[in-house]
Amino acid sequence: RTWHPAADQPSPPKRATPLQRHRRIRAGGIAGLLVLATAMWLAWAFERPPAPVPASAPAGTFSAERALHHLERMAGDTPTPIGSAAGDELRDYLMAQLRALDLEVEVQSGVGAHAFEGRAIMAGRAENIVATLPGHASTGRLLLAADYDTPTPPPGTPDDKMSVTASLETARGLSTGQPPRNDIAV
């Protein structure tokens, strides 16, 4: 056998045909789309909120269905600005709900004022409802705060009534079990 120098040399890389290049690009694109779709599905599956807890849940559990009852009652079509008849009616409803939980309820009255973008000042009678769930060895106080009044132009719910609803349901759940260590003011 005779030696040929070209036989020991690596052969130059073969160039892919246009069809082969197209198939590789297409396969890579499909794989990329599958990875992206899988990542999006996983993000959706793990980041969605939990299902609402039904009203039949144990007494010490926060129930979105029980809270919805309060929200439906408070939402209405009428704004509830401070000092209005609708605001007073809502205050009375909230106080009745808190008293039904055997909480100590007090109303703090005063005058409140708010400047709107430096142009106008709105002032009026303001009332804070403070209901206290006493702690068994209180070293402080936890405050759940929300406002039940609304500005005059938009109707009801957009302001903070969701937070009021959450506070009512939280107070209900906390008042069913052992007293908390610290006082809780709602």
PDB file of C-alpha atoms in Angstrom:
ATOM      1  CA  ARG A   1       0.000   0.000   0.000  1.00  0.00           C
ATOM      2  CA  THR A   2       1.289   3.419  -0.854  1.00  0.00           C
ATOM      3  CA  TRP A   3       1.035   6.412   1.297  1.00  0.00           C
ATOM      4  CA  HIS A   4      -0.947   9.363   0.059  1.00  0.00           C
ATOM      5  CA  PRO A   5      -0.656  12.644   2.015  1.00  0.00           C
ATOM      6  CA  ALA A   6      -4.217  13.754   1.280  1.00  0.00           C
ATOM      7  CA  ALA A   7      -5.640  10.614   2.894  1.00  0.00           C
ATOM      8  CA  ASP A   8      -4.306  11.623   6.353  1.00  0.00           C
ATOM      9  CA  GLN A   9      -5.727  15.100   6.144  1.00  0.00           C
ATOM     10  CA  PRO A  10      -9.185  15.721   7.552  1.00  0.00           C
ATOM     11  CA  SER A  11     -11.702  16.278   4.853  1.00  0.00           C
ATOM     12  CA  PRO A  12     -13.189  19.746   4.688  1.00  0.00           C
ATOM     13  CA  PRO A  13     -16.608  20.087   6.367  1.00  0.00           C
ATOM     14  CA  LYS A  14     -19.491  19.437   4.082  1.00  0.00           C
ATOM     15  CA  ARG A  15     -21.747  22.401   3.535  1.00  0.00           C
ATOM     16  CA  ALA A  16     -25.391  21.838   4.349  1.00  0.00           C
ATOM     17  CA  THR A  17     -27.779  22.190   1.529  1.00  0.00           C
ATOM     18  CA  PRO A  18     -30.395  24.941   1.748  1.00  0.00           C
ATOM     19  CA  LEU A  19     -33.061  22.312   2.482  1.00  0.00           C
ATOM     20  CA  GLN A  20     -31.008  20.900   5.401  1.00  0.00           C
ATOM     21  CA  ARG A  21     -30.459  24.395   6.819  1.00  0.00           C
ATOM     22  CA  HIS A  22     -34.207  25.121   6.550  1.00  0.00           C
ATOM     23  CA  ARG A  23     -35.062  21.882   8.390  1.00  0.00           C
ATOM     24  CA  ARG A  24     -32.610  22.686  11.231  1.00  0.00           C
ATOM     25  CA  ILE A  25     -33.981  26.192  11.643  1.00  0.00           C
ATOM     26  CA  ARG A  26     -37.546  24.909  11.587  1.00  0.00           C
ATOM     27  CA  ALA A  27     -36.796  22.188  14.166  1.00  0.00           C
ATOM     28  CA  GLY A  28     -35.078  24.735  16.439  1.00  0.00           C
ATOM     29  CA  GLY A  29     -38.015  27.136  16.135  1.00  0.00           C
ATOM     30  CA  ILE A  30     -40.531  24.431  17.005  1.00  0.00           C
ATOM     31  CA  ALA A  31     -38.442  23.339  19.993  1.00  0.00           C
ATOM     32  CA  GLY A  32     -38.173  26.968  21.139  1.00  0.00           C
ATOM     33  CA  LEU A  33     -41.926  27.456  20.866  1.00  0.00           C
ATOM     34  CA  LEU A  34     -42.534  24.279  22.869  1.00  0.00           C
ATOM     35  CA  VAL A  35     -40.166  25.461  25.604  1.00  0.00           C
ATOM     36  CA  LEU A  36     -41.839  28.888  25.659  1.00  0.00           C
ATOM     37  CA  ALA A  37     -45.343  27.368  25.766  1.00  0.00           C
ATOM     38  CA  THR A  38     -44.329  25.037  28.607  1.00  0.00           C
ATOM     39  CA  ALA A  39     -42.810  27.927  30.583  1.00  0.00           C
ATOM     40  CA  MET A  40     -45.946  30.024  30.103  1.00  0.00           C
ATOM     41  CA  TRP A  41     -48.214  27.168  31.197  1.00  0.00           C
ATOM     42  CA  LEU A  42     -46.097  26.529  34.308  1.00  0.00           C
ATOM     43  CA  ALA A  43     -46.148  30.234  35.206  1.00  0.00           C
ATOM     44  CA  TRP A  44     -49.933  30.313  34.814  1.00  0.00           C
ATOM     45  CA  ALA A  45     -50.445  27.062  36.761  1.00  0.00           C
ATOM     46  CA  PHE A  46     -48.306  28.085  39.736  1.00  0.00           C
ATOM     47  CA  GLU A  47     -49.106  31.807  39.916  1.00  0.00           C
ATOM     48  CA  ARG A  48     -52.877  31.803  39.726  1.00  0.00           C
ATOM     49  CA  PRO A  49     -54.738  32.641  42.916  1.00  0.00           C
ATOM     50  CA  PRO A  50     -56.236  29.868  45.019  1.00  0.00           C
ATOM     51  CA  ALA A  51     -59.869  28.934  44.599  1.00  0.00           C
ATOM     52  CA  PRO A  52     -62.254  30.889  46.853  1.00  0.00           C
ATOM     53  CA  VAL A  53     -63.006  29.162  50.143  1.00  0.00           C
ATOM     54  CA  PRO A  54     -66.737  28.379  50.440  1.00  0.00           C
ATOM     55  CA  ALA A  55     -69.015  29.624  53.200  1.00  0.00           C
ATOM     56  CA  SER A  56     -69.138  26.070  54.562  1.00  0.00           C
ATOM     57  CA  ALA A  57     -65.467  26.302  55.613  1.00  0.00           C
ATOM     58  CA  PRO A  58     -64.619  25.957  59.323  1.00  0.00           C
ATOM     59  CA  ALA A  59     -65.411  28.997  61.435  1.00  0.00           C
ATOM     60  CA  GLY A  60     -61.778  30.008  61.958  1.00  0.00           C
ATOM     61  CA  THR A  61     -61.027  29.990  58.217  1.00  0.00           C
ATOM     62  CA  PHE A  62     -61.245  33.063  55.992  1.00  0.00           C
ATOM     63  CA  SER A  63     -64.019  32.477  53.470  1.00  0.00           C
ATOM     64  CA  ALA A  64     -64.294  34.534  50.299  1.00  0.00           C
ATOM     65  CA  GLU A  65     -67.945  33.519  49.976  1.00  0.00           C
ATOM     66  CA  ARG A  66     -68.754  34.828  53.450  1.00  0.00           C
ATOM     67  CA  ALA A  67     -66.852  38.034  52.692  1.00  0.00           C
ATOM     68  CA  LEU A  68     -68.734  38.436  49.404  1.00  0.00           C
ATOM     69  CA  HIS A  69     -71.990  38.704  51.375  1.00  0.00           C
ATOM     70  CA  HIS A  70     -70.664  41.879  53.052  1.00  0.00           C
ATOM     71  CA  LEU A  71     -69.286  43.291  49.812  1.00  0.00           C
ATOM     72  CA  GLU A  72     -72.615  42.856  48.047  1.00  0.00           C
ATOM     73  CA  ARG A  73     -74.328  44.667  50.915  1.00  0.00           C
ATOM     74  CA  MET A  74     -71.807  47.537  50.965  1.00  0.00           C
ATOM     75  CA  ALA A  75     -71.233  48.036  47.227  1.00  0.00           C
ATOM     76  CA  GLY A  76     -74.499  49.592  46.145  1.00  0.00           C
ATOM     77  CA  ASP A  77     -74.939  52.260  43.486  1.00  0.00           C
ATOM     78  CA  THR A  78     -74.822  55.216  45.850  1.00  0.00           C
ATOM     79  CA  PRO A  79     -71.575  56.900  46.886  1.00  0.00           C
ATOM     80  CA  THR A  80     -70.927  56.985  50.631  1.00  0.00           C
ATOM     81  CA  PRO A  81     -68.944  60.189  51.259  1.00  0.00           C
ATOM     82  CA  ILE A  82     -68.269  61.343  54.789  1.00  0.00           C
ATOM     83  CA  GLY A  83     -71.280  62.989  56.409  1.00  0.00           C
ATOM     84  CA  SER A  84     -73.846  61.592  53.955  1.00  0.00           C
ATOM     85  CA  ALA A  85     -76.937  59.574  54.850  1.00  0.00           C
ATOM     86  CA  ALA A  86     -75.578  56.634  52.825  1.00  0.00           C
ATOM     87  CA  GLY A  87     -72.289  56.876  54.753  1.00  0.00           C
ATOM     88  CA  ASP A  88     -74.179  56.859  58.058  1.00  0.00           C
ATOM     89  CA  GLU A  89     -76.185  53.814  56.972  1.00  0.00           C
ATOM     90  CA  LEU A  90     -72.994  51.983  56.059  1.00  0.00           C
ATOM     91  CA  ARG A  91     -71.393  52.957  59.384  1.00  0.00           C
ATOM     92  CA  ASP A  92     -74.376  51.507  61.238  1.00  0.00           C
ATOM     93  CA  TYR A  93     -74.196  48.269  59.231  1.00  0.00           C
ATOM     94  CA  LEU A  94     -70.486  47.865  60.002  1.00  0.00           C
ATOM     95  CA  MET A  95     -71.001  48.560  63.702  1.00  0.00           C
ATOM     96  CA  ALA A  96     -73.826  45.984  63.858  1.00  0.00           C
ATOM     97  CA  GLN A  97     -71.625  43.363  62.178  1.00  0.00           C
ATOM     98  CA  LEU A  98     -68.739  44.024  64.572  1.00  0.00           C
ATOM     99  CA  ARG A  99     -70.994  43.990  67.634  1.00  0.00           C
ATOM    100  CA  ALA A 100     -72.461  40.662  66.470  1.00  0.00           C
ATOM    101  CA  LEU A 101     -68.912  39.287  66.860  1.00  0.00           C
ATOM    102  CA  ASP A 102     -68.921  40.461  70.505  1.00  0.00           C
ATOM    103  CA  LEU A 103     -66.214  43.019  69.816  1.00  0.00           C
ATOM    104  CA  GLU A 104     -65.843  46.251  71.757  1.00  0.00           C
ATOM    105  CA  VAL A 105     -66.949  48.920  69.242  1.00  0.00           C
ATOM    106  CA  GLU A 106     -66.426  52.675  69.476  1.00  0.00           C
ATOM    107  CA  VAL A 107     -66.839  55.533  67.019  1.00  0.00           C
ATOM    108  CA  GLN A 108     -64.205  58.247  66.957  1.00  0.00           C
ATOM    109  CA  SER A 109     -65.506  61.510  65.434  1.00  0.00           C
ATOM    110  CA  GLY A 110     -63.569  64.455  64.122  1.00  0.00           C
ATOM    111  CA  VAL A 111     -63.091  66.737  61.153  1.00  0.00           C
ATOM    112  CA  GLY A 112     -61.122  65.517  58.191  1.00  0.00           C
ATOM    113  CA  ALA A 113     -59.727  67.471  55.255  1.00  0.00           C
ATOM    114  CA  HIS A 114     -58.030  66.469  52.030  1.00  0.00           C
ATOM    115  CA  ALA A 115     -56.425  68.569  49.297  1.00  0.00           C
ATOM    116  CA  PHE A 116     -56.972  67.414  45.721  1.00  0.00           C
ATOM    117  CA  GLU A 117     -53.971  68.153  43.495  1.00  0.00           C
ATOM    118  CA  GLY A 118     -53.451  71.459  45.297  1.00  0.00           C
ATOM    119  CA  ARG A 119     -56.626  72.953  43.789  1.00  0.00           C
ATOM    120  CA  ALA A 120     -59.503  72.148  46.126  1.00  0.00           C
ATOM    121  CA  ILE A 121     -59.860  71.119  49.719  1.00  0.00           C
ATOM    122  CA  MET A 122     -62.622  68.794  50.822  1.00  0.00           C
ATOM    123  CA  ALA A 123     -63.443  68.826  54.523  1.00  0.00           C
ATOM    124  CA  GLY A 124     -66.145  67.287  56.620  1.00  0.00           C
ATOM    125  CA  ARG A 125     -67.136  65.196  59.558  1.00  0.00           C
ATOM    126  CA  ALA A 126     -65.168  61.963  59.691  1.00  0.00           C
ATOM    127  CA  GLU A 127     -65.898  58.939  61.788  1.00  0.00           C
ATOM    128  CA  ASN A 128     -63.590  56.046  62.519  1.00  0.00           C
ATOM    129  CA  ILE A 129     -65.070  52.790  63.690  1.00  0.00           C
ATOM    130  CA  VAL A 130     -62.693  50.966  65.993  1.00  0.00           C
ATOM    131  CA  ALA A 131     -63.582  47.461  67.117  1.00  0.00           C
ATOM    132  CA  THR A 132     -61.191  45.663  69.442  1.00  0.00           C
ATOM    133  CA  LEU A 133     -60.651  41.951  69.837  1.00  0.00           C
ATOM    134  CA  PRO A 134     -58.839  41.766  73.196  1.00  0.00           C
ATOM    135  CA  GLY A 135     -55.655  39.742  73.397  1.00  0.00           C
ATOM    136  CA  HIS A 136     -54.892  37.384  76.281  1.00  0.00           C
ATOM    137  CA  ALA A 137     -51.440  38.830  77.091  1.00  0.00           C
ATOM    138  CA  SER A 138     -51.395  42.040  75.155  1.00  0.00           C
ATOM    139  CA  THR A 139     -48.012  43.637  74.636  1.00  0.00           C
ATOM    140  CA  GLY A 140     -49.233  45.781  71.768  1.00  0.00           C
ATOM    141  CA  ARG A 141     -51.954  46.199  69.207  1.00  0.00           C
ATOM    142  CA  LEU A 142     -52.363  45.001  65.637  1.00  0.00           C
ATOM    143  CA  LEU A 143     -54.423  47.339  63.462  1.00  0.00           C
ATOM    144  CA  LEU A 144     -56.454  46.279  60.427  1.00  0.00           C
ATOM    145  CA  ALA A 145     -57.288  49.551  58.702  1.00  0.00           C
ATOM    146  CA  ALA A 146     -59.595  50.375  55.806  1.00  0.00           C
ATOM    147  CA  ASP A 147     -61.916  53.243  54.940  1.00  0.00           C
ATOM    148  CA  TYR A 148     -65.582  52.778  54.144  1.00  0.00           C
ATOM    149  CA  ASP A 149     -66.319  56.204  52.674  1.00  0.00           C
ATOM    150  CA  THR A 150     -66.115  56.941  48.956  1.00  0.00           C
ATOM    151  CA  PRO A 151     -65.536  60.081  46.946  1.00  0.00           C
ATOM    152  CA  THR A 152     -68.665  61.682  45.535  1.00  0.00           C
ATOM    153  CA  PRO A 153     -68.147  61.123  41.760  1.00  0.00           C
ATOM    154  CA  PRO A 154     -67.641  57.334  41.478  1.00  0.00           C
ATOM    155  CA  PRO A 155     -70.113  54.966  43.075  1.00  0.00           C
ATOM    156  CA  GLY A 156     -69.230  52.683  45.933  1.00  0.00           C
ATOM    157  CA  THR A 157     -66.868  49.792  45.670  1.00  0.00           C
ATOM    158  CA  PRO A 158     -63.780  51.103  43.884  1.00  0.00           C
ATOM    159  CA  ASP A 159     -62.483  52.953  46.891  1.00  0.00           C
ATOM    160  CA  ASP A 160     -61.599  50.613  49.785  1.00  0.00           C
ATOM    161  CA  LYS A 161     -64.663  48.507  50.475  1.00  0.00           C
ATOM    162  CA  MET A 162     -62.826  45.324  49.479  1.00  0.00           C
ATOM    163  CA  SER A 163     -60.441  45.982  52.362  1.00  0.00           C
ATOM    164  CA  VAL A 164     -63.357  46.652  54.720  1.00  0.00           C
ATOM    165  CA  THR A 165     -64.869  43.339  53.626  1.00  0.00           C
ATOM    166  CA  ALA A 166     -61.567  41.511  54.191  1.00  0.00           C
ATOM    167  CA  SER A 167     -61.245  43.133  57.623  1.00  0.00           C
ATOM    168  CA  LEU A 168     -64.768  42.033  58.625  1.00  0.00           C
ATOM    169  CA  GLU A 169     -64.153  38.434  57.562  1.00  0.00           C
ATOM    170  CA  THR A 170     -60.735  38.420  59.254  1.00  0.00           C
ATOM    171  CA  ALA A 171     -62.283  39.727  62.492  1.00  0.00           C
ATOM    172  CA  ARG A 172     -64.985  37.061  62.274  1.00  0.00           C
ATOM    173  CA  GLY A 173     -62.421  34.296  61.835  1.00  0.00           C
ATOM    174  CA  LEU A 174     -60.185  35.554  64.636  1.00  0.00           C
ATOM    175  CA  SER A 175     -63.089  35.937  67.066  1.00  0.00           C
ATOM    176  CA  THR A 176     -64.100  32.258  66.760  1.00  0.00           C
ATOM    177  CA  GLY A 177     -60.997  30.657  68.257  1.00  0.00           C
ATOM    178  CA  GLN A 178     -58.667  31.226  71.163  1.00  0.00           C
ATOM    179  CA  PRO A 179     -57.993  34.881  71.910  1.00  0.00           C
ATOM    180  CA  PRO A 180     -54.910  36.217  70.149  1.00  0.00           C
ATOM    181  CA  ARG A 181     -51.874  37.227  72.181  1.00  0.00           C
ATOM    182  CA  ASN A 182     -52.169  40.949  71.336  1.00  0.00           C
ATOM    183  CA  ASP A 183     -55.194  43.157  70.936  1.00  0.00           C
ATOM    184  CA  ILE A 184     -56.447  43.403  67.359  1.00  0.00           C
ATOM    185  CA  ALA A 185     -58.200  46.599  66.310  1.00  0.00           C
ATOM    186  CA  VAL A 186     -60.412  46.462  63.231  1.00  0.00           C
TER     187      VAL A 186
END
